[in-house]
Every structure is written in C-alpha cells, then in structure tokens.
Short mmCIF file of C-alpha atoms in Angstrom, two decimals:
data_model
loop_
_atom_site.label_atom_id
_atom_site.label_comp_id
_atom_site.label_asym_id
_atom_site.label_seq_id
_atom_site.Cartn_x
_atom_site.Cartn_y
_atom_site.Cartn_z
CA MET A 1 57.16 -19.88 -103.35
CA THR A 2 57.70 -16.70 -105.31
CA PRO A 3 61.46 -16.20 -106.03
CA VAL A 4 63.44 -13.06 -105.03
CA ILE A 5 65.50 -11.29 -107.95
CA GLY A 6 67.88 -8.80 -107.09
CA ILE A 7 68.68 -6.17 -109.95
CA THR A 8 71.60 -3.97 -109.97
CA THR A 9 71.26 -0.07 -110.04
CA TYR A 10 72.92 3.16 -111.00
CA GLU A 11 74.61 5.51 -108.71
CA ASP A 12 74.30 8.82 -109.87
CA HIS A 13 72.85 12.53 -109.32
CA ALA A 14 69.03 12.86 -109.70
CA SER A 15 66.35 15.48 -109.45
CA TRP A 16 62.89 15.16 -108.50
CA ARG A 17 60.01 16.73 -107.19
CA GLY A 18 62.23 19.86 -106.25
CA TRP A 19 64.91 17.67 -104.79
CA SER A 20 68.40 16.99 -106.19
CA ALA A 21 70.65 14.46 -104.69
CA ARG A 22 72.81 11.58 -105.25
CA ALA A 23 70.75 8.37 -105.59
CA ALA A 24 70.16 4.83 -106.49
CA MET A 25 68.22 4.82 -109.93
CA LEU A 26 66.92 2.28 -111.99
CA PRO A 27 64.59 2.36 -115.42
CA TYR A 28 61.48 0.90 -113.91
CA VAL A 29 60.94 -1.57 -116.93
CA TYR A 30 63.47 -3.86 -115.00
CA VAL A 31 60.87 -4.03 -112.24
CA ASP A 32 58.16 -4.46 -114.34
CA ALA A 33 59.84 -7.24 -116.05
CA VAL A 34 60.83 -9.25 -113.22
CA ARG A 35 57.33 -8.83 -111.58
CA ARG A 36 55.60 -9.91 -114.79
CA SER A 37 57.89 -13.10 -114.92
CA GLY A 38 56.25 -13.89 -111.45
CA ALA A 39 59.13 -13.07 -109.15
CA ARG A 40 59.91 -10.33 -106.53
CA ALA A 41 62.22 -7.36 -107.70
CA VAL A 42 64.77 -6.40 -104.90
CA LEU A 43 66.79 -3.15 -105.94
CA LEU A 44 70.65 -3.79 -105.32
CA PRO A 45 72.59 -0.32 -104.87
CA PRO A 46 76.23 0.06 -105.62
CA GLY A 47 78.76 1.02 -103.09
CA GLY A 48 78.84 -2.13 -100.79
CA ASP A 49 81.95 -3.94 -100.08
CA ASP A 50 82.90 -7.46 -101.07
CA GLU A 51 81.37 -8.79 -97.93
CA GLU A 52 77.97 -7.27 -98.50
CA ALA A 53 78.14 -8.34 -102.08
CA SER A 54 78.80 -12.14 -100.75
CA ALA A 55 76.05 -11.79 -98.58
CA THR A 56 73.64 -10.02 -101.19
CA ALA A 57 74.21 -12.72 -103.58
CA ALA A 58 73.53 -15.61 -101.22
CA SER A 59 70.24 -14.05 -99.99
CA LEU A 60 69.06 -14.14 -103.83
CA ASP A 61 67.18 -16.71 -105.89
CA GLY A 62 68.10 -14.63 -109.07
CA LEU A 63 69.91 -11.90 -109.99
CA VAL A 64 69.74 -9.18 -113.06
CA VAL A 65 72.98 -7.02 -113.71
CA THR A 66 71.50 -4.12 -115.86
CA GLY A 67 72.48 -2.11 -118.62
CA GLY A 68 74.43 1.28 -118.12
CA PRO A 69 77.59 3.13 -118.51
CA ASP A 70 81.08 1.89 -119.60
CA ILE A 71 83.39 -0.20 -117.50
CA ASP A 72 86.19 1.54 -116.91
CA PRO A 73 89.06 -0.09 -119.33
CA VAL A 74 91.21 -0.53 -116.15
CA ARG A 75 89.13 -3.34 -115.11
CA TYR A 76 90.23 -5.29 -118.21
CA GLY A 77 93.54 -4.07 -118.71
CA ALA A 78 93.04 -1.74 -121.46
CA ALA A 79 94.01 1.98 -122.52
CA ARG A 80 90.93 4.31 -122.65
CA HIS A 81 89.30 4.92 -126.11
CA PRO A 82 88.33 8.61 -126.35
CA ARG A 83 84.82 7.58 -126.87
CA THR A 84 84.88 5.73 -123.66
CA GLN A 85 82.60 7.36 -120.94
CA ALA A 86 84.12 8.34 -117.80
CA PRO A 87 84.58 5.52 -114.99
CA THR A 88 81.91 4.87 -112.71
CA THR A 89 83.89 3.32 -110.03
CA LEU A 90 81.42 2.50 -107.42
CA ARG A 91 79.20 0.62 -109.55
CA ASP A 92 82.17 -1.10 -111.17
CA ALA A 93 83.34 -2.58 -108.25
CA TRP A 94 79.83 -3.28 -107.22
CA ASP A 95 78.58 -5.18 -110.25
CA LEU A 96 81.58 -7.03 -110.77
CA ALA A 97 81.56 -8.30 -107.21
CA VAL A 98 77.88 -9.35 -106.94
CA THR A 99 78.29 -10.96 -109.92
CA SER A 100 81.23 -12.96 -109.05
CA HIS A 101 79.62 -13.95 -105.89
CA ALA A 102 76.30 -15.14 -107.78
CA LEU A 103 78.34 -17.08 -110.33
CA ARG A 104 80.44 -18.64 -107.22
CA LEU A 105 77.06 -19.60 -105.42
CA GLY A 106 75.04 -20.73 -108.65
CA VAL A 107 72.70 -17.95 -108.42
CA PRO A 108 70.82 -17.96 -111.64
CA LEU A 109 71.88 -14.71 -113.63
CA LEU A 110 70.67 -12.54 -116.33
CA ALA A 111 73.42 -10.08 -117.77
CA ILE A 112 71.61 -7.54 -119.72
CA CYS A 113 73.88 -5.00 -122.13
CA ARG A 114 76.60 -3.42 -119.88
CA GLY A 115 75.56 -6.38 -117.42
CA MET A 116 76.72 -8.82 -120.26
CA GLN A 117 80.01 -7.23 -120.61
CA VAL A 118 80.38 -7.18 -116.74
CA LEU A 119 79.81 -10.80 -116.78
CA ASN A 120 82.77 -10.95 -119.51
CA VAL A 121 85.10 -9.08 -117.56
CA CYS A 122 84.24 -10.79 -114.37
CA ARG A 123 85.80 -13.89 -115.89
CA GLY A 124 88.60 -12.20 -117.45
CA GLY A 125 87.40 -10.98 -120.93
CA THR A 126 88.04 -7.80 -122.86
CA LEU A 127 85.85 -5.41 -124.37
CA HIS A 128 85.61 -3.73 -127.52
CA GLN A 129 85.49 -0.09 -126.62
CA HIS A 130 83.80 1.67 -129.83
CA LEU A 131 82.03 -0.87 -132.13
CA PRO A 132 81.74 1.71 -135.13
CA ASP A 133 85.52 1.50 -135.50
CA LEU A 134 85.29 -2.25 -135.88
CA VAL A 135 82.26 -2.85 -137.87
CA GLY A 136 82.30 0.64 -139.97
CA HIS A 137 78.20 1.37 -138.78
CA GLY A 138 76.21 2.35 -136.22
CA ARG A 139 73.31 -0.08 -136.22
CA HIS A 140 74.02 -1.01 -132.35
CA ASP A 141 73.68 2.59 -131.17
CA GLY A 142 70.34 3.18 -131.53
CA PRO A 143 68.98 7.07 -131.02
CA PRO A 144 70.69 9.20 -128.35
CA ASN A 145 68.09 8.90 -125.87
CA GLY A 146 66.20 5.65 -126.80
CA PHE A 147 66.56 2.00 -128.44
CA GLY A 148 66.97 0.71 -132.10
CA LEU A 149 66.47 -2.34 -133.56
CA HIS A 150 68.54 -5.01 -135.17
CA GLN A 151 68.83 -8.54 -136.21
CA VAL A 152 70.72 -11.06 -133.94
CA ARG A 153 71.30 -14.87 -134.91
CA ILE A 154 70.91 -17.51 -132.11
CA SER A 155 72.99 -20.57 -132.24
CA PRO A 156 70.63 -23.88 -132.45
CA ASP A 157 72.89 -25.67 -130.22
CA SER A 158 72.55 -23.58 -126.89
CA THR A 159 70.41 -23.07 -123.78
CA LEU A 160 69.21 -19.57 -125.31
CA ALA A 161 67.76 -21.65 -128.52
CA THR A 162 65.68 -23.39 -125.92
CA ILE A 163 64.36 -20.23 -124.55
CA LEU A 164 63.81 -18.37 -128.05
CA PRO A 165 63.59 -21.03 -130.54
CA GLU A 166 63.52 -19.09 -133.35
CA ASP A 167 65.22 -20.07 -136.71
CA GLY A 168 67.10 -17.47 -138.62
CA PHE A 169 67.67 -13.95 -137.33
CA ILE A 170 65.33 -12.26 -134.57
CA GLU A 171 64.78 -8.71 -134.02
CA VAL A 172 65.85 -7.13 -130.67
CA PRO A 173 66.03 -3.86 -129.07
CA THR A 174 69.57 -2.02 -128.84
CA HIS A 175 71.38 0.76 -127.48
CA HIS A 176 75.31 -0.13 -127.27
CA HIS A 177 78.90 1.09 -128.69
CA GLN A 178 80.86 -1.62 -126.91
CA ALA A 179 80.72 -5.37 -127.07
CA VAL A 180 82.62 -8.41 -126.17
CA ASN A 181 86.03 -8.86 -127.55
CA LEU A 182 87.87 -11.82 -125.76
CA LEU A 183 85.54 -14.31 -123.84
CA GLY A 184 86.08 -14.70 -120.40
CA ASP A 185 86.81 -18.13 -119.05
CA GLY A 186 83.67 -20.42 -118.55
CA LEU A 187 81.70 -18.41 -121.28
CA LYS A 188 80.57 -19.12 -124.87
CA ALA A 189 79.16 -17.09 -127.41
CA VAL A 190 75.81 -17.86 -128.50
CA ALA A 191 74.36 -15.44 -130.68
CA TRP A 192 75.59 -12.49 -132.90
CA GLU A 193 74.60 -9.63 -134.88
CA GLU A 194 74.89 -10.03 -138.93
CA ASP A 195 78.14 -7.95 -138.59
CA GLY A 196 79.72 -10.70 -136.14
CA THR A 197 79.55 -8.95 -133.00
CA ILE A 198 78.94 -11.15 -129.75
CA GLU A 199 74.94 -10.64 -128.97
CA ALA A 200 74.81 -13.18 -126.12
CA VAL A 201 76.91 -15.69 -123.88
CA GLU A 202 76.16 -18.49 -121.61
CA ALA A 203 78.02 -20.94 -119.69
CA GLY A 204 80.55 -22.75 -121.61
CA PRO A 205 83.94 -24.62 -121.19
CA THR A 206 85.94 -23.31 -118.48
CA GLU A 207 89.92 -24.18 -117.65
CA LEU A 208 89.51 -22.68 -113.99
CA ASP A 209 86.78 -22.89 -111.64
CA GLY A 210 83.26 -23.73 -113.38
CA PHE A 211 79.87 -22.49 -112.19
CA SER A 212 76.66 -24.25 -112.12
CA GLY A 213 73.01 -23.28 -113.00
CA PHE A 214 71.41 -20.56 -115.32
CA VAL A 215 73.98 -18.11 -116.69
CA LEU A 216 72.96 -15.85 -119.35
CA GLY A 217 74.20 -12.54 -121.17
CA VAL A 218 72.55 -10.87 -123.71
CA GLN A 219 73.67 -7.52 -125.63
CA TRP A 220 70.31 -6.40 -126.23
CA HIS A 221 67.55 -4.96 -123.98
CA PRO A 222 64.78 -7.44 -123.30
CA GLU A 223 63.18 -5.22 -120.57
CA GLN A 224 62.62 -2.82 -123.70
CA GLY A 225 60.92 -4.94 -125.92
CA THR A 226 57.32 -7.20 -125.41
CA ASP A 227 59.06 -10.70 -125.28
CA PRO A 228 58.87 -11.91 -121.69
CA ARG A 229 60.69 -15.04 -122.29
CA LEU A 230 64.40 -14.36 -121.11
CA PHE A 231 62.34 -12.74 -117.78
CA THR A 232 60.39 -15.97 -117.56
CA ALA A 233 63.29 -18.36 -118.01
CA LEU A 234 65.34 -16.52 -115.20
CA ALA A 235 62.32 -16.78 -112.94
CA GLY A 236 61.82 -20.33 -113.58
CA ALA A 237 65.47 -21.24 -112.77
CA ALA A 238 65.29 -18.90 -109.49
CA ALA A 239 62.27 -20.76 -108.52
CA GLU A 240 64.00 -23.89 -108.93
CA ARG A 241 66.58 -22.77 -106.78
CA ALA A 242 64.37 -21.02 -103.96
CA GLU A 243 62.66 -24.78 -103.75
CA ALA A 244 65.84 -26.49 -103.78
CA GLU A 245 67.05 -24.46 -100.81
CA ARG A 246 63.92 -24.75 -99.20
CA ALA A 247 64.32 -28.47 -99.41
CA THR A 248 67.49 -28.60 -98.01
CA THR A 249 66.74 -26.65 -95.20
CA GLU A 250 63.70 -28.40 -94.10
CA GLY A 251 65.62 -31.79 -94.76
CA THR A 252 68.16 -30.78 -92.41
CA VAL A 253 68.41 -32.89 -89.19
CA LEU A 254 70.18 -31.68 -86.16
CA ALA A 255 72.33 -34.15 -84.52
CA PRO A 256 71.01 -34.85 -80.83
CA MET A 257 72.63 -33.31 -78.08
CA ILE A 258 74.40 -35.68 -75.72
#
C-alpha cells in the first residue's frame, strides 16, 4: 500500500502565465522528495479551522511540515524582534493545528526548518528570533535567495542517528535566522550546529500528554540536498501506519444484529 503524506503549503500572492492571484504554493522539491521516497504527496493549503485540521491529519499516513516565514512571536508569548518577519496568521494557525492533531493521532511527522519551530511552539516551546544576535555570525542564513551549507553533529543516542548514522559532523543545506530556544514538552534536542544551535529534535520526555510514533524535526532543508534518508524514513513509518490501519479495519468484526 502506498502511504499518503500531506505537505503543508504557503498562502501568498503569486504571478504565473499572466495571472496574478492569491495562491496556495510550495517549492516543488518537497513533492519530488516525497514521491522519490515511495509515498503519494497531497498538498495541504492553510486557512482551515480546527475541525478541518483534525480531519485532515486523520486522513494522512504521514505529514511534512515545511519551511517558510517566521512564526508570529505572539504564539510563544514573546515581543517581536525588529528582524522578525510580518505575521502570516492563516498559515501559523493551520500549521500549528495540523501538527497538534498529527501528534495526537500518532501520524508520522517530519518537520523542516520553520516546521521544526512550529513543532516546538506547538508543544509550548520558544524561539530565538534572530540567531546572529546570539551566535555572532550569519552561517545559518545562507545567501539571500538560496541555501548555504553548515556542519551538524548528531547525538549517537537518538532515533535520528539510526537514520543518519554518521560519525562526527555532517554537512546540511541551511537557510534560517531563527531557531529553537526553550524546548517544548515531549521533545529532546538530538543535533547541534558547531555553535551550539539546536538543529534537530525528536520525541522525548513529557510532563503532559505524550505522543507515539515517528516524530522528527530538523532545522536544515533535506529536500534541497541529495540525501533521501529522512524522507525514506518518514515514508517507511507512514507505510507501517497505513498497514496497521488497514489491518485494524479488516479485522473489525461487526456484532450480529438481534
């Protein structure tokens, strides 16, 4: 059974072939990465309410929460930094709701860049709003309209290390100026840049409601590189969920009518 993986999208104004209109958009590399992993890609436009977000998460075998603009700091109780981008209210609400319901339902989740920040905020965590203020360099940013490269060290005692079992540092594509500050409940840091910035999180200890299954956030952009292993791991977890759901459905026996 081919698993179905939802991918969150941008809500923005776009121009194409002489047309100019509000659009749901996504860099196509995400679709390519999901398809190459053996899964079927479904795009998830922002703007739905919580009920739609819950139903959407329930219909998926896996979820990719994608990169994009800064999260409104109101969402994690902070004042706006001068370098924080203007809020994208519809997308913030949708991404947070879909992520929350995916966690509740145990839908396998890969959260990328902004997506990792959404995951953290969803669990009550906070963000550094402008990394150069903290680390004193712009190594995370990349070029204005492209992606840079930097080194990441992965904890050997992590699920991520079973997917990317490299020793020492690995090189990853990057473009971000914000990052995880205080970790959200149920998450643990499992990768760091050389300057100590948290570069990946996964399911960890929780004081509230836990969540099951594949939960991974990376601050870098695996869809921009040539390494398919993170998407392959997500697709594998999604296929296992789809198979388990199918077995449960087929094994359900209706009680006889009296």
